[in-house]
PDB file of N, CA and C in Angstrom:
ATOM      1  N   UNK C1317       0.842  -1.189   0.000  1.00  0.00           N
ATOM      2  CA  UNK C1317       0.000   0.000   0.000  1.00  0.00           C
ATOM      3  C   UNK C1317       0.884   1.248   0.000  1.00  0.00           C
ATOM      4  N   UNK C1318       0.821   1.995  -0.939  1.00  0.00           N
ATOM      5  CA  UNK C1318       0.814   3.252  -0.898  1.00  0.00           C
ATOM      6  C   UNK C1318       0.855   4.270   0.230  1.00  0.00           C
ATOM      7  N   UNK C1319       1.718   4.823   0.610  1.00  0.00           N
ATOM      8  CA  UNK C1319       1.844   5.979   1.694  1.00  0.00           C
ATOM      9  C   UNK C1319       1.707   7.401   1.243  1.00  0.00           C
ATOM     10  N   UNK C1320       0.295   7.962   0.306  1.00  0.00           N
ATOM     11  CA  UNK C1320       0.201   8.895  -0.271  1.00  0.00           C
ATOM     12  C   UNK C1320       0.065  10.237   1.381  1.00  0.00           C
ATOM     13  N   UNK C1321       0.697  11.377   0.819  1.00  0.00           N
ATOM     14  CA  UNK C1321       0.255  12.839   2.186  1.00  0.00           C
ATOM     15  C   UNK C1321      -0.475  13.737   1.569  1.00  0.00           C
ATOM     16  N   UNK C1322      -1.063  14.032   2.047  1.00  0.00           N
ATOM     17  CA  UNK C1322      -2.093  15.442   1.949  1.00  0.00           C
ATOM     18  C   UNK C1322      -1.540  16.830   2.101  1.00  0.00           C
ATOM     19  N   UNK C1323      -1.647  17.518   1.750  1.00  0.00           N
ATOM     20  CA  UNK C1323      -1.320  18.917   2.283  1.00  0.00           C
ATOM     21  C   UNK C1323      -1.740  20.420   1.352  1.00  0.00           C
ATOM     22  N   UNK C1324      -2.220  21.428   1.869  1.00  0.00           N
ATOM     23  CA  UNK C1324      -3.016  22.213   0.690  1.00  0.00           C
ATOM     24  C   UNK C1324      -2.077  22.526  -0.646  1.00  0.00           C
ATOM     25  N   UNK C1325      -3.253  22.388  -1.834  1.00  0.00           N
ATOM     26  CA  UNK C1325      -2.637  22.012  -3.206  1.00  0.00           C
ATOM     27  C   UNK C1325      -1.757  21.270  -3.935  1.00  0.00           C
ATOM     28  N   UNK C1326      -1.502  19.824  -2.909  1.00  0.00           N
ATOM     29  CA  UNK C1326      -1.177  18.919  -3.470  1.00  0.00           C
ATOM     30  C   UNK C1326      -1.562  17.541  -2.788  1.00  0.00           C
ATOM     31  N   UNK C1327      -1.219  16.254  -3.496  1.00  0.00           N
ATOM     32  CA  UNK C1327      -1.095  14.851  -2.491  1.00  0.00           C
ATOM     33  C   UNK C1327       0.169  14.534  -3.270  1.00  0.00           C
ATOM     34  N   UNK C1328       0.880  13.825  -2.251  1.00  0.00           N
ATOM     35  CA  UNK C1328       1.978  13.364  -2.761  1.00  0.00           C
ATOM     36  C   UNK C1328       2.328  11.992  -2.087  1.00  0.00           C
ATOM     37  N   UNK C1329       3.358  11.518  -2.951  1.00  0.00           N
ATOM     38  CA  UNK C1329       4.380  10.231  -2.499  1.00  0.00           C
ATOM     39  C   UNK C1329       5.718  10.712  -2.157  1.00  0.00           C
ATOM     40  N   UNK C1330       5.975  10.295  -1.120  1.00  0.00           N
ATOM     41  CA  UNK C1330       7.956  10.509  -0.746  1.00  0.00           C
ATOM     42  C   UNK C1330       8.251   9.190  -0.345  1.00  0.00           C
ATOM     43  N   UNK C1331       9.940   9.350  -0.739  1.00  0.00           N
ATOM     44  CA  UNK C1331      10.365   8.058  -0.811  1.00  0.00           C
ATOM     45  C   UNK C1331      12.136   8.651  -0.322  1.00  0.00           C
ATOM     46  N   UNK C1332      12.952   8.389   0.203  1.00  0.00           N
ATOM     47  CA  UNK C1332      14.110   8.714   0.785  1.00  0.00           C
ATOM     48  C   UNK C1332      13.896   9.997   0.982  1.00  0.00           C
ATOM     49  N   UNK C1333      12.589  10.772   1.674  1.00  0.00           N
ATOM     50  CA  UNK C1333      12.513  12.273   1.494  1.00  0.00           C
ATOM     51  C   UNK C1333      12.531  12.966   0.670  1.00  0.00           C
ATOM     52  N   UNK C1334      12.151  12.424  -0.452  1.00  0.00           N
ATOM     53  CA  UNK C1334      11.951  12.631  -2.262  1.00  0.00           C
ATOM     54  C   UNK C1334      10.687  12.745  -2.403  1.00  0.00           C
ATOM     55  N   UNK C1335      10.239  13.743  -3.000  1.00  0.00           N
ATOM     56  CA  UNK C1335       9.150  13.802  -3.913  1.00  0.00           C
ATOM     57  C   UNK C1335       9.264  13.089  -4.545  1.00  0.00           C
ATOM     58  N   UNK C1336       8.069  11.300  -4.969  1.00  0.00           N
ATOM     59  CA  UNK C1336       8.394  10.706  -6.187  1.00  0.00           C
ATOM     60  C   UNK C1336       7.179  10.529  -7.074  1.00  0.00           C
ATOM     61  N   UNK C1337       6.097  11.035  -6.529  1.00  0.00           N
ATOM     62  CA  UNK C1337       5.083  11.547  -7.110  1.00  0.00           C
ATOM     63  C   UNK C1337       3.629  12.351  -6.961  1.00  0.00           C
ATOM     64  N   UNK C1338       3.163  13.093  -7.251  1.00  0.00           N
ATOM     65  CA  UNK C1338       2.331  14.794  -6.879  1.00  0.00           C
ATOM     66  C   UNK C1338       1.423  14.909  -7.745  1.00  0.00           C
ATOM     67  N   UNK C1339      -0.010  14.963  -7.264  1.00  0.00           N
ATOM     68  CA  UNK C1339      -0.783  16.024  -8.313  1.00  0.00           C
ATOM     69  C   UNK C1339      -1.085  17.218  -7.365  1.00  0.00           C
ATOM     70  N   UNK C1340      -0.639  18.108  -8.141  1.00  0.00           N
ATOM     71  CA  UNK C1340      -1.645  19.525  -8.120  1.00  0.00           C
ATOM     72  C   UNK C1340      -2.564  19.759  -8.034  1.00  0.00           C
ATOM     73  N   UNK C1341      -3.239  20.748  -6.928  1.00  0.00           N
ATOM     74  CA  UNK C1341      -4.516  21.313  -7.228  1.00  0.00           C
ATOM     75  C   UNK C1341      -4.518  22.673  -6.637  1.00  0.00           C
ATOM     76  N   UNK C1342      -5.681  23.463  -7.255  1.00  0.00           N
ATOM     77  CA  UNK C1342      -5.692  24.737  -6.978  1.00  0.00           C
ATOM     78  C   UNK C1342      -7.235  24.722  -6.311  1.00  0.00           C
ATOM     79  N   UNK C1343      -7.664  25.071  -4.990  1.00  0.00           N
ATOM     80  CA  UNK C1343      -9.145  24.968  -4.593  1.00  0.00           C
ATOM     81  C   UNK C1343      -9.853  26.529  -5.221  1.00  0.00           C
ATOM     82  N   UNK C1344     -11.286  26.160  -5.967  1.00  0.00           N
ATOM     83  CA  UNK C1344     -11.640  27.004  -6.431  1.00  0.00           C
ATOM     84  C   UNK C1344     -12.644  27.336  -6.090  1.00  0.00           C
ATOM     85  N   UNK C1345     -14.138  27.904  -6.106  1.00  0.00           N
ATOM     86  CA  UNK C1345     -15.838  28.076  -6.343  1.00  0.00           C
ATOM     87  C   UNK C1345     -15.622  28.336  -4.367  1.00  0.00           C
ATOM     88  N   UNK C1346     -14.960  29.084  -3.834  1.00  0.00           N
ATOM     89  CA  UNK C1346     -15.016  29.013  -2.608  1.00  0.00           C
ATOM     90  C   UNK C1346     -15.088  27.455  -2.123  1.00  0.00           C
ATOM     91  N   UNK C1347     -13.884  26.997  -2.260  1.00  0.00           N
ATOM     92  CA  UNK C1347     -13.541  26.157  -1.612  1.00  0.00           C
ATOM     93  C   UNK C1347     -14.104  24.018  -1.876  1.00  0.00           C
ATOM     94  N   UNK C1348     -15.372  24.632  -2.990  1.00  0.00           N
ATOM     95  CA  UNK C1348     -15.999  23.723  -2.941  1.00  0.00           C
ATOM     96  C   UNK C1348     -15.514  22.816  -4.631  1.00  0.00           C
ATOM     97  N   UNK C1349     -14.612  23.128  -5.266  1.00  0.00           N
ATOM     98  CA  UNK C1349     -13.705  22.524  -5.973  1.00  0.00           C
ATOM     99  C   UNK C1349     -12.357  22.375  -6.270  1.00  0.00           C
ATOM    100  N   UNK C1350     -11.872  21.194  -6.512  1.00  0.00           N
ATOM    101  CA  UNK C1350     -10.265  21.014  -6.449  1.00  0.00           C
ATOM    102  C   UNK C1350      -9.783  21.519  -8.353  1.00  0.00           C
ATOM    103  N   UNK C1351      -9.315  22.076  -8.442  1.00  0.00           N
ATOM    104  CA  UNK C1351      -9.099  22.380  -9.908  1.00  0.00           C
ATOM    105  C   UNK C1351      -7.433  21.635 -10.193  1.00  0.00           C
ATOM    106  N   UNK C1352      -7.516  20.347 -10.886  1.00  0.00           N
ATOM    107  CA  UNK C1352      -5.929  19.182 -10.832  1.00  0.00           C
ATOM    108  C   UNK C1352      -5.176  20.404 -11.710  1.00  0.00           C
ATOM    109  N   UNK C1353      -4.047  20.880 -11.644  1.00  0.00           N
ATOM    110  CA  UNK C1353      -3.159  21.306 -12.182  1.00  0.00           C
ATOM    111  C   UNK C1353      -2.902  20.088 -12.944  1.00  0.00           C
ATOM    112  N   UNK C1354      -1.979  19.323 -12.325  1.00  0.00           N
ATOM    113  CA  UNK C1354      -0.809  18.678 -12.696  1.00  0.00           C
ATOM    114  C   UNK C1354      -0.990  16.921 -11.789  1.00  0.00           C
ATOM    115  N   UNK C1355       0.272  16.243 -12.876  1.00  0.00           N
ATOM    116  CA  UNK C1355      -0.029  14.795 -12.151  1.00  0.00           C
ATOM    117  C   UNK C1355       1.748  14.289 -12.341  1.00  0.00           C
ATOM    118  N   UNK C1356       2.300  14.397 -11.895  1.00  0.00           N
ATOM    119  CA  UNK C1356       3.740  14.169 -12.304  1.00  0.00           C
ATOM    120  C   UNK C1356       4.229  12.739 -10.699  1.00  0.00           C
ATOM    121  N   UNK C1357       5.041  11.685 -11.842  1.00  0.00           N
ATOM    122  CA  UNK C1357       5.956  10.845 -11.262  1.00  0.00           C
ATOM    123  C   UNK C1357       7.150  10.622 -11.049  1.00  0.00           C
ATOM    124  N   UNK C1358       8.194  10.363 -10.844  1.00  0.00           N
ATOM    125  CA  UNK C1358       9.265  10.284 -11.175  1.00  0.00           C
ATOM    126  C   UNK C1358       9.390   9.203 -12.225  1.00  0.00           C
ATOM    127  N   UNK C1359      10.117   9.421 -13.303  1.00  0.00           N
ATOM    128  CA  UNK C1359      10.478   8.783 -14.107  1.00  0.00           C
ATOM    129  C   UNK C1359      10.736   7.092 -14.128  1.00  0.00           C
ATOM    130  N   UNK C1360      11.333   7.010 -12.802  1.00  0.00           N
ATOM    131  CA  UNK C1360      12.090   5.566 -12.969  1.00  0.00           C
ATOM    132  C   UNK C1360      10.468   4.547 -12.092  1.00  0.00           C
ATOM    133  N   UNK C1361       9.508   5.216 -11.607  1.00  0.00           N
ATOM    134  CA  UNK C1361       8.542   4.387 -11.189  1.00  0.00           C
ATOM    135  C   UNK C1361       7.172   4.542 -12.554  1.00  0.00           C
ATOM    136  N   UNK C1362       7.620   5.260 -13.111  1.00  0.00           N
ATOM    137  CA  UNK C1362       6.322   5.273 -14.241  1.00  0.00           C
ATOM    138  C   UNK C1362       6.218   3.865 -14.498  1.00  0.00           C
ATOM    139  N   UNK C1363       4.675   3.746 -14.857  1.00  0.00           N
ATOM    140  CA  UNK C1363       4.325   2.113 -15.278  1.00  0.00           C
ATOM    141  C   UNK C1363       3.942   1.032 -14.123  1.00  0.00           C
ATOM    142  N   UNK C1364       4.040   2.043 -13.669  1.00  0.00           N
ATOM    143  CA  UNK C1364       3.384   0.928 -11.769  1.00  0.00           C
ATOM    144  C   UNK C1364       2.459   1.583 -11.789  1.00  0.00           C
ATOM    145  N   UNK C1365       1.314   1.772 -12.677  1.00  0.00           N
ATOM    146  CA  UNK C1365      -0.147   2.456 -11.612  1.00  0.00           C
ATOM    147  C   UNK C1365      -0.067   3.540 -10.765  1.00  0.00           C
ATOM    148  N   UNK C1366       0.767   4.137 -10.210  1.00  0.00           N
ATOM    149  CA  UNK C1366       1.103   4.914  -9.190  1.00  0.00           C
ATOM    150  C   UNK C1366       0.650   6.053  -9.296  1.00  0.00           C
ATOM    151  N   UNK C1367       0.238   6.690 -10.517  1.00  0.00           N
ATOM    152  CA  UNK C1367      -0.804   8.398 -10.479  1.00  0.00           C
ATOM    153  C   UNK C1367      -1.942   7.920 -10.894  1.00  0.00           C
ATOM    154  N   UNK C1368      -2.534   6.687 -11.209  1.00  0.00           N
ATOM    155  CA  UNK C1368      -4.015   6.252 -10.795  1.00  0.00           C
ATOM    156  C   UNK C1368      -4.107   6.407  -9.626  1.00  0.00           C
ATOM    157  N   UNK C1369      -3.259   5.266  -8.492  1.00  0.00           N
ATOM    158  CA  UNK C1369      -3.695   4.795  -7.429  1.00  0.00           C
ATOM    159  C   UNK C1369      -3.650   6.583  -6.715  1.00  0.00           C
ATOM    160  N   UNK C1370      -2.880   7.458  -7.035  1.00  0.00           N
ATOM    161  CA  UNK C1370      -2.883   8.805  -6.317  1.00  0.00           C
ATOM    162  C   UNK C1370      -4.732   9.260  -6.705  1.00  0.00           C
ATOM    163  N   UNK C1371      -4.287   9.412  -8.385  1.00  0.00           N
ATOM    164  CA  UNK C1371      -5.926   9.637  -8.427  1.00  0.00           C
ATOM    165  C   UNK C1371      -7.102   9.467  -7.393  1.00  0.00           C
ATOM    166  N   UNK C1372      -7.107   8.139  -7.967  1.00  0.00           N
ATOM    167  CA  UNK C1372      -8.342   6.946  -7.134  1.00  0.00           C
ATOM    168  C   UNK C1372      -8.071   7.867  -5.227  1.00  0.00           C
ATOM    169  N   UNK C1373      -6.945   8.198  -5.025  1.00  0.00           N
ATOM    170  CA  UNK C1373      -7.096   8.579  -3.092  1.00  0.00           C
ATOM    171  C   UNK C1373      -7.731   9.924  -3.434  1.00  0.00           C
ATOM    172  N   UNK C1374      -7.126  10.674  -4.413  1.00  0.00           N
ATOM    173  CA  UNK C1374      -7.645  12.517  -4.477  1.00  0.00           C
ATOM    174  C   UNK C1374      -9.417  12.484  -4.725  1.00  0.00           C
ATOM    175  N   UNK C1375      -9.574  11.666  -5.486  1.00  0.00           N
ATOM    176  CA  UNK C1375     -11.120  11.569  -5.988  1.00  0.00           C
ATOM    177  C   UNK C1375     -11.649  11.045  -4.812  1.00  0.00           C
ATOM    178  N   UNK C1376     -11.170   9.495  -3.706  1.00  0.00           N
ATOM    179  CA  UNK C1376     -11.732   9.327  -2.694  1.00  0.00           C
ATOM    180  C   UNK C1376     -12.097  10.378  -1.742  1.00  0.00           C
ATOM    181  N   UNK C1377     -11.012  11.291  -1.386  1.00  0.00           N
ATOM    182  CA  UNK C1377     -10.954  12.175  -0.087  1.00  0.00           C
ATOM    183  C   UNK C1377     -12.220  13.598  -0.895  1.00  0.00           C
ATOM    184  N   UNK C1378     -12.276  13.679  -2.084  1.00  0.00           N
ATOM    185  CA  UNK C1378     -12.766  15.127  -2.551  1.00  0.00           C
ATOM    186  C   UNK C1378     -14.258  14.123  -2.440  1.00  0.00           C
ATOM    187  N   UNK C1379     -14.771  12.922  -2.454  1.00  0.00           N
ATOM    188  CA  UNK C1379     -16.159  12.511  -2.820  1.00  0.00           C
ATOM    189  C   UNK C1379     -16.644  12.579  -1.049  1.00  0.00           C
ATOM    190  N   UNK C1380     -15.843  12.242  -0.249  1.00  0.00           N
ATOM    191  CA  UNK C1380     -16.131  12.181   1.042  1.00  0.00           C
ATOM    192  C   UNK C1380     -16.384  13.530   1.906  1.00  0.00           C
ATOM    193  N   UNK C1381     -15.241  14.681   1.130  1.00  0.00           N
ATOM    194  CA  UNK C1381     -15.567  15.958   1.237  1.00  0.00           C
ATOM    195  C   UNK C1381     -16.881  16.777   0.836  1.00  0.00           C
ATOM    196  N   UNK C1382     -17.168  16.190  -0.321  1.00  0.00           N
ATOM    197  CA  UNK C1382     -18.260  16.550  -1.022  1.00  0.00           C
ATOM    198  C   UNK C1382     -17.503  18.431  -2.219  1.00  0.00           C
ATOM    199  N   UNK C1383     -16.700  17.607  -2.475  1.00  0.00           N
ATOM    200  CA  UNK C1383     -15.986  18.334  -3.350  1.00  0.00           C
ATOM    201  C   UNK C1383     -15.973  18.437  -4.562  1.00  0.00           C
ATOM    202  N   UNK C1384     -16.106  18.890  -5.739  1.00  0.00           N
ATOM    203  CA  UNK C1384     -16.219  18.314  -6.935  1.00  0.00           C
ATOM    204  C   UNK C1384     -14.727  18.866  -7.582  1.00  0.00           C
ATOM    205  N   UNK C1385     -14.496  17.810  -8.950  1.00  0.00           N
ATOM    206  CA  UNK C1385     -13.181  18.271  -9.693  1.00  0.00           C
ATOM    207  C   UNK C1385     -13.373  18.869 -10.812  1.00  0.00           C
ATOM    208  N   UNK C1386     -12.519  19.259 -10.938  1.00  0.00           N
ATOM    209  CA  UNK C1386     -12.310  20.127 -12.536  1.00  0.00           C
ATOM    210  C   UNK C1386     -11.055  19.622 -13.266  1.00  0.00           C
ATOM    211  N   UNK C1387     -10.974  18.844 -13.841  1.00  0.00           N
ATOM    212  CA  UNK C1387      -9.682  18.423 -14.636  1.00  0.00           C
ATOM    213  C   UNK C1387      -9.324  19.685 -15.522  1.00  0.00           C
ATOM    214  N   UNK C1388      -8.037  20.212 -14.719  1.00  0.00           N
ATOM    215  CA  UNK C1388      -7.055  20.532 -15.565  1.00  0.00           C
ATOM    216  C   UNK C1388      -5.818  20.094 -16.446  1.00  0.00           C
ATOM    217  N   UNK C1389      -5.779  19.376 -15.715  1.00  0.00           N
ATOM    218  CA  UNK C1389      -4.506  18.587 -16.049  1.00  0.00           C
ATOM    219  C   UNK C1389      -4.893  16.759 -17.433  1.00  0.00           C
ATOM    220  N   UNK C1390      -4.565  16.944 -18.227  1.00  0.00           N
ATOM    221  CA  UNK C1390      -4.544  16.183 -19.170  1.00  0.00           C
ATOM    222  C   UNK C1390      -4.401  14.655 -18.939  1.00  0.00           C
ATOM    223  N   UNK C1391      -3.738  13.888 -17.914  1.00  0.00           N
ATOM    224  CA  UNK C1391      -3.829  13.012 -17.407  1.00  0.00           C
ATOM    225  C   UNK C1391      -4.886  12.622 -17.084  1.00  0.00           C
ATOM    226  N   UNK C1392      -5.465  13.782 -15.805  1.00  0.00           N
ATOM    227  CA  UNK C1392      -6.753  13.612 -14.974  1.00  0.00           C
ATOM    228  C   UNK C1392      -7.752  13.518 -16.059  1.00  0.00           C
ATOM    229  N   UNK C1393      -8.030  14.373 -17.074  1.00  0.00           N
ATOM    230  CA  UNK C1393      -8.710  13.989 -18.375  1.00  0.00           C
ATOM    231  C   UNK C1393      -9.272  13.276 -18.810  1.00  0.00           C
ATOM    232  N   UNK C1394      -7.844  12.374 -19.094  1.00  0.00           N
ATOM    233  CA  UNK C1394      -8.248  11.174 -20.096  1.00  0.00           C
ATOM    234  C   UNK C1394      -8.635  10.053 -19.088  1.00  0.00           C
ATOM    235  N   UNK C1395      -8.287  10.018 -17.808  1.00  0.00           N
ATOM    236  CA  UNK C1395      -8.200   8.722 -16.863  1.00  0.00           C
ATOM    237  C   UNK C1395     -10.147   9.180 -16.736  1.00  0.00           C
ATOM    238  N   UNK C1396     -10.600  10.033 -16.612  1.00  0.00           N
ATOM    239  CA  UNK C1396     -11.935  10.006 -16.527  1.00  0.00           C
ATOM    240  C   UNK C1396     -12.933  10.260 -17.484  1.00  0.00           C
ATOM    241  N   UNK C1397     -12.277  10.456 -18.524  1.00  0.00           N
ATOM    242  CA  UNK C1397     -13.210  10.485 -20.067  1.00  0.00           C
ATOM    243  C   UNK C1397     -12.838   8.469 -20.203  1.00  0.00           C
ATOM    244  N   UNK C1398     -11.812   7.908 -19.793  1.00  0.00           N
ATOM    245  CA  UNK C1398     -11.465   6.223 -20.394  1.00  0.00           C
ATOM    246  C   UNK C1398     -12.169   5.744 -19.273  1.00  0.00           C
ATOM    247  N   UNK C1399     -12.394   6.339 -17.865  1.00  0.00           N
ATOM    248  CA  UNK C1399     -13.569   5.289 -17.408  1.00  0.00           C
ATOM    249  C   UNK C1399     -14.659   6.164 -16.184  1.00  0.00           C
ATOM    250  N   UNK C1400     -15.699   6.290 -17.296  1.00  0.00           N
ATOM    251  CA  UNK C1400     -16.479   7.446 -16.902  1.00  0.00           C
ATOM    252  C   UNK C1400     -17.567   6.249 -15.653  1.00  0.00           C
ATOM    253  N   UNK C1401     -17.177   5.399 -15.113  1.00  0.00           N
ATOM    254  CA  UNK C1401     -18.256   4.311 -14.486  1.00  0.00           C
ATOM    255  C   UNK C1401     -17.069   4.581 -13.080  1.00  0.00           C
ATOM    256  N   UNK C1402     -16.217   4.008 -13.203  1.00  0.00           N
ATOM    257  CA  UNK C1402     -15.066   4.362 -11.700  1.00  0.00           C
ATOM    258  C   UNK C1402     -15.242   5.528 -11.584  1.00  0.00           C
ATOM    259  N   UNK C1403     -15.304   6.731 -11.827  1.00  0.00           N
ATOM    260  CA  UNK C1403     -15.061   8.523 -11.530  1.00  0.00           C
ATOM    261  C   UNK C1403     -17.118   8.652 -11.206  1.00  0.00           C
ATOM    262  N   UNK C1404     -17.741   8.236 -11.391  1.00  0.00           N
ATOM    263  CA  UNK C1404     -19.131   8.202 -11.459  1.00  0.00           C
ATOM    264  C   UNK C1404     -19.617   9.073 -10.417  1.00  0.00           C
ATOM    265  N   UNK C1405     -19.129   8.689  -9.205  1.00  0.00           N
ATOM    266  CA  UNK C1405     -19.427   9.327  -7.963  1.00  0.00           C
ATOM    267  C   UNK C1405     -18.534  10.978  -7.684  1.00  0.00           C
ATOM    268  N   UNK C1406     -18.013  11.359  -8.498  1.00  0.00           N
ATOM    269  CA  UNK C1406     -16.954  12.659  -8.314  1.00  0.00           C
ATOM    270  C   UNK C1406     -17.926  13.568  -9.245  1.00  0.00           C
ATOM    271  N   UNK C1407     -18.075  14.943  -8.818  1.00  0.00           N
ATOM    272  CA  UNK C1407     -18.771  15.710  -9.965  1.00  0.00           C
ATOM    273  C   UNK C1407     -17.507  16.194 -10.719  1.00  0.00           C
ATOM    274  N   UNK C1408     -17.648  15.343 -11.766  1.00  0.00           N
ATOM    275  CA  UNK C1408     -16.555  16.304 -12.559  1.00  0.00           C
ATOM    276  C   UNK C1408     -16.928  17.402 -13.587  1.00  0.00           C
ATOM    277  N   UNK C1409     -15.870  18.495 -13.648  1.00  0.00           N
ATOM    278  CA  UNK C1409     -16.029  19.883 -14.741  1.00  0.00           C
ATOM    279  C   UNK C1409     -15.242  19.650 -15.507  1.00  0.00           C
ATOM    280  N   UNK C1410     -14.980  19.207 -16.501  1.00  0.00           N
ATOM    281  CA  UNK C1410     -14.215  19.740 -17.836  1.00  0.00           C
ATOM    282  C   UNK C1410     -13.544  20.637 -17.848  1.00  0.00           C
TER     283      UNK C1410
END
């Protein structure tokens, strides 16, 4: 399991005290949307699932919040235009 952290405008992974992978967000509509900047990994872990499984926690914690998203970020995009049945429960904005 994954040891993803929270902290305002981002979630991240650290690994030897490394950033090894982050999405962005900017909170917008007073507070009541996460707007994804960005979704970045480190290079040498790409291909492990690892900015889904970040996804899948940011979308968990914002559905429990009662938060909705706004994909900015091109990643976040396509991962919820390719499976619009998993993201179902997130209000997403385009």
């Amino acid at each position: 399991m994954m040891d993803f952290q929270h902290e305002p405008g981002r979630y991240f992974l650290q690994q030897n005290d490394k950033t090894v992978a982050e999405i962005t967000y900017t909170t917008i509509n007073n507070g009541q949307t996460y707007a994804i900047n960005a979704t970045n990994v480190d290079p040498s872990l790409r291909g492990q699932g690892i900015a889904a499984k970040l996804l899948d926690t940011v979308v968990a914690e914002a559905h429990d919040k009662h938060i909705s998203i706004k994909a900015v970020c091109p990643y976040v995009q396509k991962a919820f235009a390719n499976n619009p049945a998993k993201y179902q429960k997130i209000e997403y904005k385009p």
